[in-house]
CSV table of C-alpha atoms in Angstrom, one decimal:
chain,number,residue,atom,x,y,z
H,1,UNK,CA,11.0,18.1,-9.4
H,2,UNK,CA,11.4,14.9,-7.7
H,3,UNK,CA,13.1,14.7,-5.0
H,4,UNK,CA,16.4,12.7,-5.0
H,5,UNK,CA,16.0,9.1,-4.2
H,6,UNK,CA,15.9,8.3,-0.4
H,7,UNK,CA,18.0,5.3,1.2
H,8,UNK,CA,15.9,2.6,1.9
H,9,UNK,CA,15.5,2.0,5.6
H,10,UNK,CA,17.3,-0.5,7.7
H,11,UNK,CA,15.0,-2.9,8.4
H,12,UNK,CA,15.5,-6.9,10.5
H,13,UNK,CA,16.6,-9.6,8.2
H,14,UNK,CA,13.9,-10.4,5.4
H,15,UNK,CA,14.6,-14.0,3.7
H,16,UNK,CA,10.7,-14.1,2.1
H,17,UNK,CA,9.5,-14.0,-1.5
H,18,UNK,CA,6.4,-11.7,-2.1
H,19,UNK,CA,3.8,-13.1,-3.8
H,20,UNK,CA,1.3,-11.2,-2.9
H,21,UNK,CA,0.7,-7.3,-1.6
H,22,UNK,CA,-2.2,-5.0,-1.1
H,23,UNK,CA,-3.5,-2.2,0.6
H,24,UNK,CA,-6.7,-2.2,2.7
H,25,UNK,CA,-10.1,0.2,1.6
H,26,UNK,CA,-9.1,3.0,3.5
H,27,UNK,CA,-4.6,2.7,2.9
H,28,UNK,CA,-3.9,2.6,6.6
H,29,UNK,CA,-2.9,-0.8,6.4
H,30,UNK,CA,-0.8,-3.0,3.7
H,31,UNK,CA,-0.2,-7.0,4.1
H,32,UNK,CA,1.9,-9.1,1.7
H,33,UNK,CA,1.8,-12.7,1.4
H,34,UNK,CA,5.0,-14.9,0.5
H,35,UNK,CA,6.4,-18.1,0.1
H,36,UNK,CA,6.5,-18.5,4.3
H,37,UNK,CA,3.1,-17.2,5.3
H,38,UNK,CA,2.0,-13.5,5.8
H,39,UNK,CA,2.6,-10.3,7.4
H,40,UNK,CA,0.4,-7.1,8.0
H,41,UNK,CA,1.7,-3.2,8.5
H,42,UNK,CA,0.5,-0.1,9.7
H,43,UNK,CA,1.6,2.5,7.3
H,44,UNK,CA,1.5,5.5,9.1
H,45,UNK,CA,3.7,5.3,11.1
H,46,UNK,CA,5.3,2.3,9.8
H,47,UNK,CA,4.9,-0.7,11.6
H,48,UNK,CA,4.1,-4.2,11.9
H,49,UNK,CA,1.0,-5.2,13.0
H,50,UNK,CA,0.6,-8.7,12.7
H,51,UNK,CA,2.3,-11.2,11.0
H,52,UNK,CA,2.1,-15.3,10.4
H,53,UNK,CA,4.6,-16.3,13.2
H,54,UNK,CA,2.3,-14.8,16.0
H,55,UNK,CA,-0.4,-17.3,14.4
H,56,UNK,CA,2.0,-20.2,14.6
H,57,UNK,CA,5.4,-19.4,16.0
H,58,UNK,CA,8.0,-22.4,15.6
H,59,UNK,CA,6.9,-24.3,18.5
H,60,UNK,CA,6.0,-28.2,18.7
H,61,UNK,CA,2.3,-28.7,18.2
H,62,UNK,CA,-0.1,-29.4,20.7
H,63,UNK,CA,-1.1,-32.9,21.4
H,64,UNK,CA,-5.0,-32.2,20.2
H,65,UNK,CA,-4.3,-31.1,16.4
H,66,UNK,CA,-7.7,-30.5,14.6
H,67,UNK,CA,-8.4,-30.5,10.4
H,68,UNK,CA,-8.8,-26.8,10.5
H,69,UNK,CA,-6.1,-26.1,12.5
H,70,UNK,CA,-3.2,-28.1,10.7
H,71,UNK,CA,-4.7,-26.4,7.4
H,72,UNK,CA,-4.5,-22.9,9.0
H,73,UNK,CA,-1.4,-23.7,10.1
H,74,UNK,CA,-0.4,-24.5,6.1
H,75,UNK,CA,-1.6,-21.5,4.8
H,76,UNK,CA,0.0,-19.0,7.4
H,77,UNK,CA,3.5,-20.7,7.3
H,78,UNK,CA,3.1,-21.8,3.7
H,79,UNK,CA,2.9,-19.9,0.9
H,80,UNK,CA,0.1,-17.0,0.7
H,81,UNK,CA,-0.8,-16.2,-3.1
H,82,UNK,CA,-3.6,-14.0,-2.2
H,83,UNK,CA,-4.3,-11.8,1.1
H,84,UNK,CA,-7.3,-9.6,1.7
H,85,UNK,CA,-7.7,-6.8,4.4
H,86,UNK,CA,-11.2,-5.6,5.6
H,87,UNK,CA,-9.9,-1.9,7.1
H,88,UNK,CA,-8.8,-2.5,9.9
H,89,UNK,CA,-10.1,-5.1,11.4
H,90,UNK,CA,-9.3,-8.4,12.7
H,91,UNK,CA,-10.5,-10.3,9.6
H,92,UNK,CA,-8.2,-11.2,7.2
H,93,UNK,CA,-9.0,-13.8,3.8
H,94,UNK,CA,-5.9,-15.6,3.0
H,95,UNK,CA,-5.5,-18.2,-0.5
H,96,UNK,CA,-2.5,-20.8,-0.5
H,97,UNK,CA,-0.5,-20.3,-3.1
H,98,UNK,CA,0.1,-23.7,-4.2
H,99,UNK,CA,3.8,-23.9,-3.8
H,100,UNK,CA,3.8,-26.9,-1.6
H,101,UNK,CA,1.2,-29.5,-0.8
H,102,UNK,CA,-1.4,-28.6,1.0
H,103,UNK,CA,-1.3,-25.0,0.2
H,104,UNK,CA,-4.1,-24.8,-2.0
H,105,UNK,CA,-4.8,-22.2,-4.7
H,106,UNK,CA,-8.9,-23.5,-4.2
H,107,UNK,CA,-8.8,-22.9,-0.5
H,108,UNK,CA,-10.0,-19.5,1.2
H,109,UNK,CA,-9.5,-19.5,4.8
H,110,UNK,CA,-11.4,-16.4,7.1
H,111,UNK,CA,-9.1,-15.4,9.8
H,112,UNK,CA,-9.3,-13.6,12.7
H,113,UNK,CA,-6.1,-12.1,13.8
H,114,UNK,CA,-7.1,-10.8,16.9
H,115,UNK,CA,-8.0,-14.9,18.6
H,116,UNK,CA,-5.6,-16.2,16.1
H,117,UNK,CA,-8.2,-18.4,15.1
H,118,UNK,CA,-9.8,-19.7,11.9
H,119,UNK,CA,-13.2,-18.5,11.4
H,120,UNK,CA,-14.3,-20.7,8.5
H,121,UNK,CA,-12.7,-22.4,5.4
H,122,UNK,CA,-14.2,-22.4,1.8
H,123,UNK,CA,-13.0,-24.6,-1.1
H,124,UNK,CA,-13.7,-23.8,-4.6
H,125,UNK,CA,-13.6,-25.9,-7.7
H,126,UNK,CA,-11.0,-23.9,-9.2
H,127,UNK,CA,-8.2,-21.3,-7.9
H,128,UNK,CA,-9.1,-18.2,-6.5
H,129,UNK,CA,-7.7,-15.6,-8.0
H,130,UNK,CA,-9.2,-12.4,-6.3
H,131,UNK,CA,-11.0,-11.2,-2.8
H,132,UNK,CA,-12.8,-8.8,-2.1
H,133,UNK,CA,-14.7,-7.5,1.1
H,134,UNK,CA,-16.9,-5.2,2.5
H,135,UNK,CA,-18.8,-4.7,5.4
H,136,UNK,CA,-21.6,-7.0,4.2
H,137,UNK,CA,-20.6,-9.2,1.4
H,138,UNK,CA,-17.4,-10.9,0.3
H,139,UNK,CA,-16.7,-11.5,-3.6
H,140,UNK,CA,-14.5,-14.5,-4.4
H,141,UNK,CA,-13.6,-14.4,-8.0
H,142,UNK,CA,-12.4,-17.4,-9.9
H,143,UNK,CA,-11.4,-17.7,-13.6
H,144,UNK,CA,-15.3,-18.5,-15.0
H,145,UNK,CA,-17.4,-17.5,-12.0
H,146,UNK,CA,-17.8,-15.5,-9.2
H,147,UNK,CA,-19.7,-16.3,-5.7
H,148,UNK,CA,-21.2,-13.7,-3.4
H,149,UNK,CA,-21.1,-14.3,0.4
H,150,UNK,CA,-22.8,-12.9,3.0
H,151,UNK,CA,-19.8,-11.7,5.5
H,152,UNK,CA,-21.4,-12.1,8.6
H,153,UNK,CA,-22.6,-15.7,8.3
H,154,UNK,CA,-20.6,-16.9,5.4
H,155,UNK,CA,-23.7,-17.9,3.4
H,156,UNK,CA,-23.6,-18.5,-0.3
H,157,UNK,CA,-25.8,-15.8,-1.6
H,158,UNK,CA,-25.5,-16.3,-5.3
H,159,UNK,CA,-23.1,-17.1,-7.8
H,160,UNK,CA,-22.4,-15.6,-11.4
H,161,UNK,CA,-21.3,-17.5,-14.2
H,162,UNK,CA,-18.5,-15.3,-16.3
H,163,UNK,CA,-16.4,-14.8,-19.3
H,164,UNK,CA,-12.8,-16.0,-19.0
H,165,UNK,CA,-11.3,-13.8,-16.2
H,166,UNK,CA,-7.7,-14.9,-16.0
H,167,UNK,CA,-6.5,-11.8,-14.2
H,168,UNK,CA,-8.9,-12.0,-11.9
H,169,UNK,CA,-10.8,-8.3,-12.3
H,170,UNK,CA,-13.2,-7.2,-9.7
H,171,UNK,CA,-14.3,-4.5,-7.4
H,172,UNK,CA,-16.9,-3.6,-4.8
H,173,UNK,CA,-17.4,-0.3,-3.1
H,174,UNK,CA,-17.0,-0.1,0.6
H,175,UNK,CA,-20.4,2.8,1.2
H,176,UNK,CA,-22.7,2.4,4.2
H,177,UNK,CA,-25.5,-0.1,2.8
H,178,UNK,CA,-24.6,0.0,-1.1
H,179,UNK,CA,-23.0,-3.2,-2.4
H,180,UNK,CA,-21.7,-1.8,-5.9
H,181,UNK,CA,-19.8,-4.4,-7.7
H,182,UNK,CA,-18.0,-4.9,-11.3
H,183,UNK,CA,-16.2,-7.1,-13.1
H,184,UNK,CA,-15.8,-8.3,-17.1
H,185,UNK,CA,-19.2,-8.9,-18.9
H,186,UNK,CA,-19.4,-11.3,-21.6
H,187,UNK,CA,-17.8,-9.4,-24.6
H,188,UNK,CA,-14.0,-8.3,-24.4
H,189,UNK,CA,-14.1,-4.7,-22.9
H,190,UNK,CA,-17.6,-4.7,-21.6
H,191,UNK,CA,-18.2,-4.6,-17.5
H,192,UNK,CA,-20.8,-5.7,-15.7
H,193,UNK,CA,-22.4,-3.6,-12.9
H,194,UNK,CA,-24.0,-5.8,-10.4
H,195,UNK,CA,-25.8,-4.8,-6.8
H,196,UNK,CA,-24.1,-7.4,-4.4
H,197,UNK,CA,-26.6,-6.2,-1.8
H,198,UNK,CA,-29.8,-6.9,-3.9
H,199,UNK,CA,-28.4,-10.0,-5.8
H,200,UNK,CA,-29.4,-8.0,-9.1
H,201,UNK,CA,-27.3,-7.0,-12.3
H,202,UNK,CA,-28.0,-3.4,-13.0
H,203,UNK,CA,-26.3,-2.9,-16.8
H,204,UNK,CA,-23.5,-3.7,-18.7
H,205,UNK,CA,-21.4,-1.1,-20.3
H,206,UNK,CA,-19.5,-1.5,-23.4
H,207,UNK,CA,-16.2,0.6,-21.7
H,208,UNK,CA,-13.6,-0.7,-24.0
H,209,UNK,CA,-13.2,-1.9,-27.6
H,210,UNK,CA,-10.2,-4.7,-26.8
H,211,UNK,CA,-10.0,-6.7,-23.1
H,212,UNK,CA,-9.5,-5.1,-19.8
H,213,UNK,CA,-6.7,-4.9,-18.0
H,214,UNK,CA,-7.1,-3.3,-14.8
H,215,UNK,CA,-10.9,-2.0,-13.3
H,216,UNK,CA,-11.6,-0.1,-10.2
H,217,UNK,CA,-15.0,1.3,-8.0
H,218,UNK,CA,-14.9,4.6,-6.2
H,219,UNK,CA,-15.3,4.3,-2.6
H,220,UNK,CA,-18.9,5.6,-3.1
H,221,UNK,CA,-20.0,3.2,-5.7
H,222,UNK,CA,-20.6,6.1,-8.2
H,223,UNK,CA,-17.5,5.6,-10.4
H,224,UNK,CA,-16.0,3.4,-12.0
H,225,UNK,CA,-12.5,3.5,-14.0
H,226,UNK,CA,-11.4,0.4,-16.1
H,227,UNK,CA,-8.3,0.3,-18.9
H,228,UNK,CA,-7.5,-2.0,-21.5
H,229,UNK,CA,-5.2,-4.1,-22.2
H,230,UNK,CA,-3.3,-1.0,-24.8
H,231,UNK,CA,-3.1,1.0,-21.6
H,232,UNK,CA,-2.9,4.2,-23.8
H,233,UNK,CA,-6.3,5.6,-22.0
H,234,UNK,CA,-8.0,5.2,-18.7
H,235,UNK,CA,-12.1,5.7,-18.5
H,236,UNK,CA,-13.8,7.0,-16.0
H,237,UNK,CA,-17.8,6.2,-15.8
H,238,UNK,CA,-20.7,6.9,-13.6
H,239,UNK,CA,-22.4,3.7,-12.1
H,240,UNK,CA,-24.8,2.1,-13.0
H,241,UNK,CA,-25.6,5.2,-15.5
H,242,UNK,CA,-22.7,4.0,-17.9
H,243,UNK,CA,-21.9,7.9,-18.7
H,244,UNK,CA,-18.5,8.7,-19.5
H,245,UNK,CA,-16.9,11.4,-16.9
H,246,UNK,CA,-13.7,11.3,-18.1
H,247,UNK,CA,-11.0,9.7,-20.7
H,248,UNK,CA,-7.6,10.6,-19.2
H,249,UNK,CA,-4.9,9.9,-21.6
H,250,UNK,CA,-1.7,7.9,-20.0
H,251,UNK,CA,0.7,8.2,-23.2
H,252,UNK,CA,0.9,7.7,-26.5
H,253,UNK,CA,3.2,4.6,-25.7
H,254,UNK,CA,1.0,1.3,-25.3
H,255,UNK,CA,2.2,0.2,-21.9
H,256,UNK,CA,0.4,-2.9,-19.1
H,257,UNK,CA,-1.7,-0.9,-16.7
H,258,UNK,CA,-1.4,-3.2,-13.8
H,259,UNK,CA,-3.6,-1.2,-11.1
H,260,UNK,CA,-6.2,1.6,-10.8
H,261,UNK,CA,-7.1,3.0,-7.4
H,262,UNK,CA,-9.8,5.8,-6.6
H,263,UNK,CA,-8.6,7.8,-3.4
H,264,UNK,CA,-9.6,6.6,0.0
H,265,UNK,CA,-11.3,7.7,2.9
H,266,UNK,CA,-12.4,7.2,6.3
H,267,UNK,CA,-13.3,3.4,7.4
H,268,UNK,CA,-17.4,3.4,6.9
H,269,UNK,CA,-19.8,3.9,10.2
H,270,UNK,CA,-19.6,1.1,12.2
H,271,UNK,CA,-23.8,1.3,12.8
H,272,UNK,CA,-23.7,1.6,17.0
H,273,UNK,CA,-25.7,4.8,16.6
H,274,UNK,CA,-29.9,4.4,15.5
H,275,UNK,CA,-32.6,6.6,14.4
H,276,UNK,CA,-31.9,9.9,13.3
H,277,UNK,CA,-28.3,9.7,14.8
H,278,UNK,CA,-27.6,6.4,12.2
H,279,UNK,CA,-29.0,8.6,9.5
H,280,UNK,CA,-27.0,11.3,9.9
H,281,UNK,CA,-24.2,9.2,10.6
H,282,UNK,CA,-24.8,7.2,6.8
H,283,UNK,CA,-25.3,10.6,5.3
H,284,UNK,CA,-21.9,12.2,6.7
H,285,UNK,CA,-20.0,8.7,5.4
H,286,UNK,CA,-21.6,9.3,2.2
H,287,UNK,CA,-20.3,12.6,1.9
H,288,UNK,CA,-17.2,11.8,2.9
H,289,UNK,CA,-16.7,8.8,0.4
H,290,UNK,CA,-18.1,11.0,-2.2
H,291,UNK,CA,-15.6,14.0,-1.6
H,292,UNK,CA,-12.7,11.2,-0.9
H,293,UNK,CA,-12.6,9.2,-4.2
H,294,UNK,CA,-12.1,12.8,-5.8
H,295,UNK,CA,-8.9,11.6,-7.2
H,296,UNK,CA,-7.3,8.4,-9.1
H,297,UNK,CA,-4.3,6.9,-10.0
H,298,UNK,CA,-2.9,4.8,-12.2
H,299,UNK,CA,0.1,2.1,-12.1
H,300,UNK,CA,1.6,1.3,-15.5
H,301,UNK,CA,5.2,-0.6,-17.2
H,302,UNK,CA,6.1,2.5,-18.1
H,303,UNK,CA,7.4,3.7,-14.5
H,304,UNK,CA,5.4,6.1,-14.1
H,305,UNK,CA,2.3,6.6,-11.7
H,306,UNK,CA,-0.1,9.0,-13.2
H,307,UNK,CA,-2.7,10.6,-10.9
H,308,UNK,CA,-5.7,12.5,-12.1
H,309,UNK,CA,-8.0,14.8,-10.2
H,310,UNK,CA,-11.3,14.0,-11.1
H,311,UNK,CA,-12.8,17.4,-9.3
H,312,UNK,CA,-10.0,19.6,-11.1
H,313,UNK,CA,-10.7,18.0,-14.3
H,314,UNK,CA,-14.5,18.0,-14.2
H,315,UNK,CA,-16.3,18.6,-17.5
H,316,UNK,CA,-13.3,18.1,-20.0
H,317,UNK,CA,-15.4,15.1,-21.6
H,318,UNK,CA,-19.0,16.0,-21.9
H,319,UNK,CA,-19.7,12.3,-23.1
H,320,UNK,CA,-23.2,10.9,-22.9
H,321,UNK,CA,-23.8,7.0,-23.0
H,322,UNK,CA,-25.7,6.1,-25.8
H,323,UNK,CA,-28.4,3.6,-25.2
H,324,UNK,CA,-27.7,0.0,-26.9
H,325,UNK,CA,-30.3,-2.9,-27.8
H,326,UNK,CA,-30.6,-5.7,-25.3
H,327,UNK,CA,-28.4,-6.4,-22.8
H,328,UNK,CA,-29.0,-7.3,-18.8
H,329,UNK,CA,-31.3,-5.7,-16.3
H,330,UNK,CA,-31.3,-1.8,-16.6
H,331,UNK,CA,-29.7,-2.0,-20.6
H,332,UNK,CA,-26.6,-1.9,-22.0
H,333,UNK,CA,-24.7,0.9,-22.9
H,334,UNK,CA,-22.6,1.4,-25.8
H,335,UNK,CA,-18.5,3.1,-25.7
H,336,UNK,CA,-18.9,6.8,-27.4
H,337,UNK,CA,-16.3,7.6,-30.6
H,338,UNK,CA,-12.6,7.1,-30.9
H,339,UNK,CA,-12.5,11.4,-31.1
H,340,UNK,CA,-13.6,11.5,-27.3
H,341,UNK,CA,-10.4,9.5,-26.4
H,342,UNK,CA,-8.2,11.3,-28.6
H,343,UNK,CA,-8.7,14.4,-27.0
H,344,UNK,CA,-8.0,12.6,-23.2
H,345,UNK,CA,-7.1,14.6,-20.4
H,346,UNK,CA,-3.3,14.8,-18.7
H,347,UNK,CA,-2.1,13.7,-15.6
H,348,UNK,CA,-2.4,15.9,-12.9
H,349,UNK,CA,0.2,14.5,-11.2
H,350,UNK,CA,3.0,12.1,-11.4
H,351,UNK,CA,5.6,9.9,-9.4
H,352,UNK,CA,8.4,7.7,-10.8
H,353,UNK,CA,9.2,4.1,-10.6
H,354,UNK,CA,11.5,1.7,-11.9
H,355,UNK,CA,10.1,0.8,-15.6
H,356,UNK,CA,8.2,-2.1,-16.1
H,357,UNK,CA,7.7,-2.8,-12.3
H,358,UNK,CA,4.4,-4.4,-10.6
H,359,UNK,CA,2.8,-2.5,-8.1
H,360,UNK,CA,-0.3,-1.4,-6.3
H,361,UNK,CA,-0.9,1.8,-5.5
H,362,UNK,CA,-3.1,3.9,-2.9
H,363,UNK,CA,-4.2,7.7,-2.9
H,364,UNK,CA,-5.1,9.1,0.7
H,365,UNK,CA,-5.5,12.2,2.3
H,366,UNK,CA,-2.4,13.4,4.3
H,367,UNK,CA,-2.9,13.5,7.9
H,368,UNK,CA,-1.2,16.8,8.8
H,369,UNK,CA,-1.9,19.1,5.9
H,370,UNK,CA,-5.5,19.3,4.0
H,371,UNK,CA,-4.0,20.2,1.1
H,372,UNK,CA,-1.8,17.4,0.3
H,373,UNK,CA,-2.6,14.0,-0.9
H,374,UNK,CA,-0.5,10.9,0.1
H,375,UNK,CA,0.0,7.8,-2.4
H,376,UNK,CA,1.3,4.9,-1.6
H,377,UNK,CA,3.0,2.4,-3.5
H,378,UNK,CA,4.1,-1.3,-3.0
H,379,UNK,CA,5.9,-3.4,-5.9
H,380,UNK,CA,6.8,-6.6,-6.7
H,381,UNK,CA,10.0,-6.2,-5.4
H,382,UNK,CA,8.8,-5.6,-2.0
H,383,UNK,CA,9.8,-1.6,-2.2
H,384,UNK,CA,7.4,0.7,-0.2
H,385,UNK,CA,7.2,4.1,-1.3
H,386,UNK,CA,5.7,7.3,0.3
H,387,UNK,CA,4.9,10.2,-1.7
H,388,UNK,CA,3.9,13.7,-0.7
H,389,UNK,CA,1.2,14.8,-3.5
H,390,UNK,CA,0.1,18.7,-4.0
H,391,UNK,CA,-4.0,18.3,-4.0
H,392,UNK,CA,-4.0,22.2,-5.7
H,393,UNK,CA,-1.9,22.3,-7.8
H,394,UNK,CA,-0.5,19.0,-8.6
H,395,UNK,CA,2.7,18.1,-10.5
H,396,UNK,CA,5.5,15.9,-9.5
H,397,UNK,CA,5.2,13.8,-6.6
H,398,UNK,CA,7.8,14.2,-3.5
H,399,UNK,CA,9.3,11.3,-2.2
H,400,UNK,CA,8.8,11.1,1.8
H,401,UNK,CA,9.5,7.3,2.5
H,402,UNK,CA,11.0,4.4,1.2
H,403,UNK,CA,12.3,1.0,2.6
H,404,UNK,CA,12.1,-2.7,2.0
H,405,UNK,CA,9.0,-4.8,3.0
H,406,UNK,CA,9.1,-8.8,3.7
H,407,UNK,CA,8.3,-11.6,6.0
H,408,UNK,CA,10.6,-10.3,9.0
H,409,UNK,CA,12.4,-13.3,10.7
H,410,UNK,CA,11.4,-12.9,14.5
C-alpha cells in the first residue's frame, strides 16, 4: 500500500508562481520557470543548481548595457513560460511568458549557464509553445508550424507547416545519431513521424480516432506512445513501422491525460572516443536506451499515475498496422479495430496524486538497487514527489520524498 503521506520539507522562503516545470532527458535534473525568472535542481540529491538570480542578481547595471543583454536580463528576471533542459549541460532554452512587456511569448533565448551568457536569441512570428533538444537538433514548435535547428550553429534547417497544435505536442528521441521526431499530422489523431537528422518525413500513422492529447518518443526512437483527448487508452507504436505494441487501458472514466514519459537512461556518448572505440561506444548507448525506455507512465485528472512495463507486458496486443492509401514518404498507416482497445492491458503500477492536478512525470532507474524504478513527479502546484517503484513485480508506488519547489529568494 501507499505509504502515508510524508511532510513536505522545509525549504527558504518561495514567493514565485510556477508557470512552467520539466524534467531533463535523462531525470537528473528539473527546472521551473515562474513569474520572476527561473531556477534549476538536481534531483538526486536535492539541490539547487542554478537559478535566475546568479544570472542577474539585484545589482545596479553596468554602465555598457547591450540589446541582448537587457533582453536576457527580461527573460531571467521576468516571467519564464517555457524552460528547456539539454541533460545536464550548460544550455538551457528559455521563452518569456508574456506577463510583462518585454517578456515575449515569440522570443527563444539559448543560454549558457555555466558563462552566464546569452548564446543566441530567435524570434518567431507567433508564441512558442514547446522545445525540444537533442544533441544535434532543436525543435521549436508553434501553434501552425514547426522549425528544425541545427544545435551547434543555430541554423534554420527546415521548417514544417502543421495542423492547429494548440497544446503544443512534440517529441524527439535523444539516441547517438538518430533524430526521431513526432508531432500531430494533418487529421485529428494522426502523427507524423519525421527524421530531424535527414530533414525527411518517414509516415504518418493514423493512432487515434478523436485529437491527441498528450505524445511521447522512447529514448531510443523506436516507440512512440500518444493518447487522446478521452484519455480512456494509451497506444504504444513502433517507429516509423506504425505497428501497434501495446493499448494499455487507463480507466473506464474519460479523464485529461496531461503527460506521457518513456523511462530514462544514461545521458548519450559524448563522441571523444573514434574508430572502433566510437562504435562500440554508440552501440553500448543504443543498448542502453533500448533496455531503458522499458517502461512508461502516464499522468492523468484522475490522480492517479499509471505506469506500464512494456517488457512485462510484451505480446498482450499482437496488432499489425494495416497499410493505408497515400499518405507522406514511407505510407500511411491506418488505427486497427475498437476490439484491440477493449481488451487493453492494466497498469503495472500506480502512485497517487491529488485529482485533477497538472504534472510531469519521469521514470528512472534507482541508483542503489537494480530492481527498483524511481518516478518522479512535479505539479502545478510546485509539489515534488519521489516514488520508490518495484521493477518485478510492480504494484503501488512508495513515497520516498516530497517538498515544495519555487523560485527561492536568495
Amino acid at each position: 500500500p501507499l505509504r502515508r503521506p510524508l511532510p513536505i520539507t522545509a525549504s527558504p522562503t518561495i514567493t514565485a508562481s510556477l508557470l512552467a516545470y520539466t524534467f531533463n532527458q535523462d531525470a537528473t535534473c528539473l527546472a521551473i520557470g515562474t513569474d520572476r525568472g527561473y531556477q534549476i535542481f538536481t534531483c538526486e540529491p536535492w539541490a539547487s543548481a542554478h537559478s535566475c538570480s546568479e544570472v542577474h542578481p539585484n545589482r545596479p547595471a553596468a554602465p555598457s548595457r547591450t540589446a541582448a543583454t537587457s533582453s536576457l536580463r527580461l527573460v531571467c528576471q521576468g516571467g519564464v513560460g517555457v524552460v528547456e533542459l539539454l541533460h545536464s549541460s550548460s544550455l538551457v532554452a528559455l521563452v518569456g511568458a508574456g506577463i510583462r512587456p518585454g517578456e515575449s511569448t515569440r522570443r527563444l533565448v539559448m543560454l549558457n549557464t555555466r558563462t552566464n551568457t546569452s548564446i543566441c536569441e530567435l524570434n518567431f512570428s507567433s508564441s512558442v509553445l514547446r522545445v525540444r533538444m537533442n544533441a544535434s537538433r532543436l525543435l521549436v514548435v508553434l501553434e501552425t508550424r514547426t522549425h528544425i535547428f541545427e544545435l551547434s550553429s543555430m541554423k534554420l534547417l527546415h521548417t514544417l507547416e502543421t495542423a492547429p497544435n494548440r497544446l503544443g505536442l512534440a517529441d524527439m528521441c535523444v539516441a547517438v545519431g538518430r533524430c526521431h521526431a513526432v508531432l500531430p499530422a494533418a487529421a485529428p489523431g494522426q502523427i507524423l513521424f519525421f527524421d530531424a537528422l535527414q530533414l525527411h518525413a518517414l509516415s504518418t500513422l493514423h493512432a487515434r480516432k478523436s485529437a491527441l492529447a498528450a505524445l511521447a518518443i522512447s529514448p531510443c526512437g523506436s516507440r512512440v506512445a500518444s493518447a487522446s483527448e478521452k484519455g480512456t487508452t494509451v497506444s504504444v507504436h513502433s517507429f516509423p513501422q506504425g505497428e501497434l505494441l501495446h493499448a494499455f487501458r487507463r480507466g473506464a472514466i474519460p479523464a485529461s491525460i496531461y503527460h506521457l514519459a518513456f523511462s530514462s537512461c544514461l545521458p548519450p556518448h559524448d563522441g571523444a572516443a573514434s574508430g572502433a572505440g566510437a562504435a562500440a561506444a554508440t552501440a553500448q548507448a543504443a543498448a542502453a536506451l533500448l533496455s531503458s525506455s522499458a517502461m512508461l507512465c502516464a499522468v492523468s485528472s484522475s490522480g492517479t499515475v499509471h505506469v506500464w512495463s512494456l517488457d512485462a507486458q510484451r505480446g498482450a496486443v499482437g496488432g499489425r498496422a494495416v497499410g493505408g492509401g497515400g499518405g507522406l514518404t514511407g505510407g500511411s498507416f491506418s488505427l486497427l479495430s475498437p476490439s484491440s482497445l477493449l481488451a487493453g492491458e492494466r497498469a503495472f503500477a500506480q502512485a497517487k496524486l491529488p485529482p485533477l492536478t497538472r504534472a510531469v512525470a519521469a521514470l528512472r532507474p534507482s541508483i542503489s538497487d537494480a530492481n527498483e524504478m524511481t518516478m518522479l513527479v512535479l505539479t502545478e502546484r510546485g509539489i515534488f514527489y519521489s516514488f520508490r517503484l518495484d521493477a518485478l513485480r510492480g504494484g503501488d508506488g512508495v513515497l520516498q520524498d516530497e517538498r515544495r519547489v519555487g523560485l527561492v529568494d536568495s
